[in-house]
Amino acid sequence: MRWLLLRLGGAVFVLWAAATLTFFGLRLIPGDPAQAILGGPGSQASAEALAQVRAEYGLDQPLFVQYIAQLGRLATGDLGTSYSLKTPVLSVIGSQIGGTLLLAALALVVAWVIALGLAVWSTRGGRVAAAVGSALEIVAAAVPQFWLATVLVLVFSTTLRWFPAVSTAGPAGLVLPVLTLALPLAGFLGQVMRESVLDALDAPFTLSARARGESEGGVRWRHVLRHGSLPGIALSGWAFGWLISGAVVVETIFARPGLGRTLLNAVQLRDVPLVVGVVLVVALGYVVMTVATDAATRLADPRVRAS
């Protein structure tokens, strides 16, 4: 019960911090929100129209009053209406979130497969395999997403013509965006898992399993990989939030609809309700995944449950 209460308290704090930082951060961007509501700088709205909009949306109130009013609306579940789309923010998010969640989930699965494969191969193939695996992990973790996306499009779309460059072209269009998100994450997870696997190979429970006559394959699958995957499980909540934020770059490069492109457009248009709504949804997804991975770690590791 105490564990659950702590997680709920942490979730409320994260959501409050996300809403607060986003609200004040947007106010630092040059531009007038009332102008954005009336269609942007190109609308040539009159001073009377701007004044009317400011009064209608409370933009003529002091900044702290606007902040408290927004927190009150958010506390009731009211995300407001998008300035630029003239549509409820919940409807906009509902129409875009599916594609982003699918992209992030597939990238997380692919990253896990690659990271586990590298960890197993590099820890049983000798010094050369360990050195090559470590180098691959470091390079993958350090590659910028926009550069990786450009290279993947150039090689697999323009040159080889294996996959389309536009992500809306059916299931094949998911391959390059998923790899763009998965490869850097796989490099990071692989480094963590490899060290954990190496520690598990020399741990007392591994030596005990070998002494009982278990095969090397059985020792690795039943004991070593279970222990080695624990850091990856613990980091999956953070990784999922990182993938959602990375979707801004990937969805823009591959012309894929989703929360990433929606957030980018909303920031450019100073669409405060839409930006806050998307950020809160991303923060909520991060909180949910963190709690889920924490629970999975407790199930996978008896020592955590005991503590």
PDB file of N, CA and C in Angstrom, residues 83 100 103 119 154 162 208 241 259 290:
ATOM      1  N   TYR A  83      -6.142  26.314 -29.971  1.00  0.00           N
ATOM      2  CA  TYR A  83      -6.246  27.626 -30.593  1.00  0.00           C
ATOM      3  C   TYR A  83      -6.235  27.517 -32.115  1.00  0.00           C
ATOM      4  N   THR A 100       1.616   7.184 -32.549  1.00  0.00           N
ATOM      5  CA  THR A 100       2.830   7.407 -31.765  1.00  0.00           C
ATOM      6  C   THR A 100       3.077   6.272 -30.783  1.00  0.00           C
ATOM      7  N   LEU A 103       4.410   3.296 -32.696  1.00  0.00           N
ATOM      8  CA  LEU A 103       5.809   3.526 -33.069  1.00  0.00           C
ATOM      9  C   LEU A 103       6.734   3.313 -31.870  1.00  0.00           C
ATOM     10  N   ALA A 119      24.152  -8.446 -25.955  1.00  0.00           N
ATOM     11  CA  ALA A 119      24.663  -8.813 -24.635  1.00  0.00           C
ATOM     12  C   ALA A 119      25.050 -10.287 -24.586  1.00  0.00           C
ATOM     13  N   LEU A 154      18.589   7.298 -47.047  1.00  0.00           N
ATOM     14  CA  LEU A 154      19.496   7.299 -48.188  1.00  0.00           C
ATOM     15  C   LEU A 154      19.843   5.879 -48.634  1.00  0.00           C
ATOM     16  N   TRP A 162      14.210  -0.568 -50.662  1.00  0.00           N
ATOM     17  CA  TRP A 162      13.561  -1.648 -49.918  1.00  0.00           C
ATOM     18  C   TRP A 162      12.345  -1.148 -49.140  1.00  0.00           C
ATOM     19  N   SER A 208      26.411 -21.929  -8.296  1.00  0.00           N
ATOM     20  CA  SER A 208      25.602 -22.984  -7.666  1.00  0.00           C
ATOM     21  C   SER A 208      24.825 -23.772  -8.713  1.00  0.00           C
ATOM     22  N   GLY A 241       9.367   6.937 -22.352  1.00  0.00           N
ATOM     23  CA  GLY A 241       9.211   8.390 -22.421  1.00  0.00           C
ATOM     24  C   GLY A 241      10.192   9.015 -23.388  1.00  0.00           C
ATOM     25  N   LEU A 259       1.666  12.315 -32.250  1.00  0.00           N
ATOM     26  CA  LEU A 259       1.787  13.351 -31.235  1.00  0.00           C
ATOM     27  C   LEU A 259       3.032  14.208 -31.450  1.00  0.00           C
ATOM     28  N   THR A 290       6.660   3.772 -15.975  1.00  0.00           N
ATOM     29  CA  THR A 290       7.587   3.656 -14.854  1.00  0.00           C
ATOM     30  C   THR A 290       7.017   2.768 -13.758  1.00  0.00           C
TER      31      THR A 290
END
